[in-house]
């Protein structure tokens, strides 16, 4: 059972207040009509699924009903940080660059 | 079918979601006492706390500033304001005044990006007190309600058994719970079961 | 009546409170303070069960959670409890117990003969090898195996007990109330922190209760009592005996089972029998101690062979000596303490057999001084006896303990106390994913690195001496509480000789031919079996575990694992550190399902949500249907009606006059803000830019893959205010979906969403007379067809209540929905029923609603769609905006090759060829019923009903390329051999032009 800090409620709360809602920093392509099926398919279906550092979204369903991001180790389940929507992580996997808006959009364009 | 008289007051037409449980009473030395504060005005307010105009306008209507610290509440007479999230508050006001409150707020904040929603019928306010309260809460919610973590005035939205609640600690150590209407029967069944060993009185 | 093995004085038992109990039908006496095991041993009971695979006679090995053999069946009838260990069952007067296996009795077991003959037939992997083929014989094998093997039995009747769960929080959680745990809890408790300390036994103290040592000059047990009462006096400390912390989960979350009344009788007379504590701790101190290891030698499973530490515990704590003539087999100094305890109890110590060549510690000297014979450099290589050990063969070993270096000698005895070293109880530390590490100097696995806020104290960390454990407890308590302490305990136990790391005692024959040398007694795993597994190529310890079953089940390898790993390592020519260990899983000891369920049973299993009108539905005989968590009226039967008759009556009332449905359960979301329209444009398939205030529109909501996930009608209350409805089951998901897009992608849109599902009670009344009903109660809205058109919305007063009135229809008839604040919903419903009385207004439920909407071909998202249907698949292209500026959610996917195929399954109407037939929902659709199996599946029936109004069955279904197959005949082969047929048609069976709802 995870114990997760909600950056909006500013408290650690029990996992059962939250729902996991998938990988973070997946940005919707700005102009879906102009991109290839393959790029659209990547956006919809492909996720990184790493062993280790993972940036992911959680929804504080039974609390403040805000979505936020967490940097969590998928192996140890250690949560390194949680941060608000629109913010970038400070903890990232050693080999990969931090996700940026530009990078997410780059995939899509 | 019972025939209903034509000239009823608004109150006569109303039925709290816990109305049919009000008849249950129990020993006077009950460890848990439940008291419904029914038909209060419940208004959900959304707005940007960084916007001074919004904060000033709300304060001018409520007579008290919106709480901006997470998990806190403010009180002003019959009015209680719960912080729900950085841009959301629950205003609980005297029964029947919610319509006027909404109108006053709208006129004070004309043109601003806000939302005001009357949810008085969507939920009810229940107070629980008694010597069995602490253990009852341990059975019912995952949140740590110990005084060291839950001082008077604190507001927490969390789970209550298999439903949700917004709860607030009062100065006298009792707790107010906001319960959704459709879950009221479940809430009461749970309460009745969980308080069996302490005794339950419905005040 | 005679307790042959009971010592006259001493022990933590109350001789003034005798208690009688039965075991396998025989009555015995014990005392208050006994465990079932100590009472059995006091009465000289030897055989307590039969082994799992070989059906060998087994006696009590240990005194606590490590016991592999003495699994009991307690109590009778629906009170029965399978598999508690006798060593953990507190005795009470009238306790009924029996062995969990052994047929016809544990004393004479038929299966033992099968085991003896078949021993060679049952190597590890026996089940895999033997029962895999032929596969169709498995059922036969299974019956045989189930009868022969397995342990206790459950009652099939309802459990008479109650169980519950609590959520608790603390600063410091201490697991184990032995010396280390007590010291830690005292230190943390004195700091004022919120502390919880749990121990599985009935009283705190652990090994202190069975020790002859002193703590700072105070007798160990007395010190434990003083510590326990100091903790009890601290209001910030919760002390819980009889509570097993059985699981340690992520982020310092632990589960502990408190046995509240098990020690009083079979059933809790008041309150709950067991309580599950879900504990969130800031800091955790694990002081779980260590379990003594047995040694592996021939016939080491015979009754009368016990752990040395357990023998001492029975003597000191329970005043029971479980034998007359004892041989102690040891690899370390602690065996000598047992020898001294046995001698002090007045029984004979035949010899202490010590694998070490020159033992010289404090306790060794004491034993020698007491005249006890010490056979250094020797080992017990084999025990002999049939129902109990009668002799052991002792032979000289080389320095390493690897080889025999001389001839054996037989010693006569009826008790063998085995001290093979200690295994730290690392189970809990493993649960969070931490892998134990081998520590050579303690000859055991200790907890490995962890990310939990975890502290170790005492024997779990290999700190086996009492003073070490206490001092480590103080430091762990201080660290956990964030304090400092310089307290040091003195127990006079500094001089202890080094232990020898020995696991298996060599025999004159190789393991494969020596008498069985058991490693895991509960799962009947032998040294020969493990060696065979290694030779067969199982090199990973995890594979060896699964192949041999070592460490499985309720035992979780408590006594056997390390010995097994040592054998694997030796066979593979590796060190134990290289071989590694398997990790242990929750639960440490078994947990009742009752405790896991707690009070979430019966009506509390899942919340039932009720509408404001629920009391009326109850009073008027509604049958209910579960829709999500809602209880919705399904139909309102009248006396003597079949369900179909009710539906026919309800549907005809709507078609011919007026009927009323409680539609309060529909999800309702209040949307406010100047960008509300734009937001709707983005999440719905159709256009919202031009919807005027006072108008409603139906919308389809898609996921990004283009598939329908919800639908509903949204009303425009003002340019900046909309009311969205969702399906009853989809409300929370839709609100979460809207918030997701707003919060993550489009925060710049000025819009807020608030759930108002519970705020509004909805009376939906439909039928040609519905306007007349409403006109009677509503005077301030012009309800005429010209003034209030189909899909219009008005605010008005109905029966004196400010209401929201919608002219929308899910039935195809003229229809209104009146929404009022739910507090007034019950009143409004009654007023409408009263007003409709002259028209025969008929309440109807969800089933008639389904029929009525199916007659009109309206879909139900989630019934006719399944997450793989686009609007086009549902022939609802009319609901998709083609020229919207923003690429709404899901639009881009319409042009993906798979979504754009024209031969996708499409939702069509199905008119049965035989009008009296109602095709079963879910029926598969084929084009050619005579095609050999496997047939080409074309789709399936999603909705199907009897339409009383039309006089024939109607159905909807998905059919490959269905929209191009209008008029074609499809078939529905049934499980009973019938083949039904229908014609593909438009799904709109009733009033295709929509004249009725436009009236």
PDB file of C-alpha atoms in Angstrom, chain A residues 8-103:
ATOM      1  CA  UNK A   8      -2.357  19.992  -3.586  1.00  0.00           C
ATOM      2  CA  UNK A   9      -3.533  18.675  -0.213  1.00  0.00           C
ATOM      3  CA  UNK A  10       0.080  19.022   0.980  1.00  0.00           C
ATOM      4  CA  UNK A  11      -0.178  15.802   2.937  1.00  0.00           C
ATOM      5  CA  UNK A  12       0.752  12.172   2.632  1.00  0.00           C
ATOM      6  CA  UNK A  13      -2.383  10.134   2.067  1.00  0.00           C
ATOM      7  CA  UNK A  14      -3.195   6.457   1.748  1.00  0.00           C
ATOM      8  CA  UNK A  15      -3.129   4.792  -1.652  1.00  0.00           C
ATOM      9  CA  UNK A  16      -6.817   3.965  -1.502  1.00  0.00           C
ATOM     10  CA  UNK A  17      -7.628   7.668  -1.908  1.00  0.00           C
ATOM     11  CA  UNK A  18      -5.894   7.656  -5.293  1.00  0.00           C
ATOM     12  CA  UNK A  19      -6.165   6.118  -8.738  1.00  0.00           C
ATOM     13  CA  UNK A  20      -3.171   5.489 -10.925  1.00  0.00           C
ATOM     14  CA  UNK A  21      -3.794   7.019 -14.335  1.00  0.00           C
ATOM     15  CA  UNK A  22      -0.811   6.131 -16.486  1.00  0.00           C
ATOM     16  CA  UNK A  23       2.427   7.562 -17.727  1.00  0.00           C
ATOM     17  CA  UNK A  24       2.956  11.291 -17.308  1.00  0.00           C
ATOM     18  CA  UNK A  25       4.161  13.833 -19.840  1.00  0.00           C
ATOM     19  CA  UNK A  26       2.372  12.273 -22.798  1.00  0.00           C
ATOM     20  CA  UNK A  27       1.228  15.355 -24.653  1.00  0.00           C
ATOM     21  CA  UNK A  28      -1.683  15.291 -27.080  1.00  0.00           C
ATOM     22  CA  UNK A  29      -0.533  16.170 -30.588  1.00  0.00           C
ATOM     23  CA  UNK A  30      -1.537  19.746 -31.298  1.00  0.00           C
ATOM     24  CA  UNK A  31      -2.857  19.023 -34.771  1.00  0.00           C
ATOM     25  CA  UNK A  32      -3.970  15.412 -34.934  1.00  0.00           C
ATOM     26  CA  UNK A  33      -5.229  15.725 -38.494  1.00  0.00           C
ATOM     27  CA  UNK A  34      -1.777  16.495 -39.850  1.00  0.00           C
ATOM     28  CA  UNK A  35       0.144  13.607 -38.333  1.00  0.00           C
ATOM     29  CA  UNK A  36       0.648  10.080 -39.613  1.00  0.00           C
ATOM     30  CA  UNK A  37      -1.278   7.088 -38.330  1.00  0.00           C
ATOM     31  CA  UNK A  38       1.954   5.785 -36.868  1.00  0.00           C
ATOM     32  CA  UNK A  39       2.619   8.906 -34.818  1.00  0.00           C
ATOM     33  CA  UNK A  40      -1.003   8.964 -33.667  1.00  0.00           C
ATOM     34  CA  UNK A  41      -0.736   5.297 -32.739  1.00  0.00           C
ATOM     35  CA  UNK A  42       2.417   5.969 -30.720  1.00  0.00           C
ATOM     36  CA  UNK A  43       0.618   8.717 -28.833  1.00  0.00           C
ATOM     37  CA  UNK A  44      -2.360   6.512 -28.068  1.00  0.00           C
ATOM     38  CA  UNK A  45      -0.851   3.149 -27.340  1.00  0.00           C
ATOM     39  CA  UNK A  46       2.895   3.185 -26.679  1.00  0.00           C
ATOM     40  CA  UNK A  47       4.263   3.721 -23.199  1.00  0.00           C
ATOM     41  CA  UNK A  48       7.807   3.401 -21.842  1.00  0.00           C
ATOM     42  CA  UNK A  49       7.200   0.852 -19.040  1.00  0.00           C
ATOM     43  CA  UNK A  50      10.683   1.149 -17.524  1.00  0.00           C
ATOM     44  CA  UNK A  51      12.162  -0.833 -14.672  1.00  0.00           C
ATOM     45  CA  UNK A  52      13.160   1.920 -12.314  1.00  0.00           C
ATOM     46  CA  UNK A  53      12.387   5.625 -12.479  1.00  0.00           C
ATOM     47  CA  UNK A  54       8.964   6.291 -13.951  1.00  0.00           C
ATOM     48  CA  UNK A  55       7.011   9.508 -14.242  1.00  0.00           C
ATOM     49  CA  UNK A  56       3.320   8.825 -13.860  1.00  0.00           C
ATOM     50  CA  UNK A  57       0.011  10.456 -13.153  1.00  0.00           C
ATOM     51  CA  UNK A  58      -2.130   9.885 -10.108  1.00  0.00           C
ATOM     52  CA  UNK A  59      -5.648  11.144  -9.463  1.00  0.00           C
ATOM     53  CA  UNK A  60      -6.623  12.074  -5.925  1.00  0.00           C
ATOM     54  CA  UNK A  61     -10.070  10.622  -6.505  1.00  0.00           C
ATOM     55  CA  UNK A  62     -11.276  10.443  -2.901  1.00  0.00           C
ATOM     56  CA  UNK A  63      -9.521  13.659  -1.924  1.00  0.00           C
ATOM     57  CA  UNK A  64      -9.127  16.913  -3.812  1.00  0.00           C
ATOM     58  CA  UNK A  65      -9.871  15.398  -7.262  1.00  0.00           C
ATOM     59  CA  UNK A  66      -6.656  16.859  -8.712  1.00  0.00           C
ATOM     60  CA  UNK A  67      -4.337  15.007 -11.059  1.00  0.00           C
ATOM     61  CA  UNK A  68      -0.644  15.246 -10.280  1.00  0.00           C
ATOM     62  CA  UNK A  69       2.601  13.584 -11.252  1.00  0.00           C
ATOM     63  CA  UNK A  70       4.846  11.251  -9.321  1.00  0.00           C
ATOM     64  CA  UNK A  71       8.367  10.047  -9.932  1.00  0.00           C
ATOM     65  CA  UNK A  72       8.272   6.485  -8.743  1.00  0.00           C
ATOM     66  CA  UNK A  73      10.657   3.568  -8.926  1.00  0.00           C
ATOM     67  CA  UNK A  74       8.718   0.707 -10.487  1.00  0.00           C
ATOM     68  CA  UNK A  75      11.045  -1.800  -8.897  1.00  0.00           C
ATOM     69  CA  UNK A  76      11.422  -0.603  -5.313  1.00  0.00           C
ATOM     70  CA  UNK A  77       8.156   1.394  -5.319  1.00  0.00           C
ATOM     71  CA  UNK A  78      10.018   4.289  -3.787  1.00  0.00           C
ATOM     72  CA  UNK A  79       8.327   7.569  -4.618  1.00  0.00           C
ATOM     73  CA  UNK A  80      11.035  10.143  -5.161  1.00  0.00           C
ATOM     74  CA  UNK A  81       8.760  13.123  -5.589  1.00  0.00           C
ATOM     75  CA  UNK A  82       5.294  14.228  -6.540  1.00  0.00           C
ATOM     76  CA  UNK A  83       4.703  17.437  -8.441  1.00  0.00           C
ATOM     77  CA  UNK A  84       1.859  19.449  -9.836  1.00  0.00           C
ATOM     78  CA  UNK A  85       0.558  19.314 -13.368  1.00  0.00           C
ATOM     79  CA  UNK A  86       2.606  21.576 -15.591  1.00  0.00           C
ATOM     80  CA  UNK A  87       5.748  21.110 -13.509  1.00  0.00           C
ATOM     81  CA  UNK A  88       8.755  19.043 -14.483  1.00  0.00           C
ATOM     82  CA  UNK A  89      10.363  16.290 -12.394  1.00  0.00           C
ATOM     83  CA  UNK A  90      13.594  16.934 -10.537  1.00  0.00           C
ATOM     84  CA  UNK A  91      14.470  13.247 -10.287  1.00  0.00           C
ATOM     85  CA  UNK A  92      15.043  11.482 -13.588  1.00  0.00           C
ATOM     86  CA  UNK A  93      16.514   8.197 -14.743  1.00  0.00           C
ATOM     87  CA  UNK A  94      20.277   8.503 -15.148  1.00  0.00           C
ATOM     88  CA  UNK A  95      20.434   7.577 -18.821  1.00  0.00           C
ATOM     89  CA  UNK A  96      17.467   9.496 -20.081  1.00  0.00           C
ATOM     90  CA  UNK A  97      16.961  13.197 -20.419  1.00  0.00           C
ATOM     91  CA  UNK A  98      14.139  14.741 -18.475  1.00  0.00           C
ATOM     92  CA  UNK A  99      10.901  14.838 -20.443  1.00  0.00           C
ATOM     93  CA  UNK A 100      10.231  18.285 -21.738  1.00  0.00           C
ATOM     94  CA  UNK A 101       7.286  19.780 -23.472  1.00  0.00           C
ATOM     95  CA  UNK A 102       9.404  20.152 -26.597  1.00  0.00           C
ATOM     96  CA  UNK A 103      10.319  16.472 -26.539  1.00  0.00           C
TER      97      UNK A 103
END
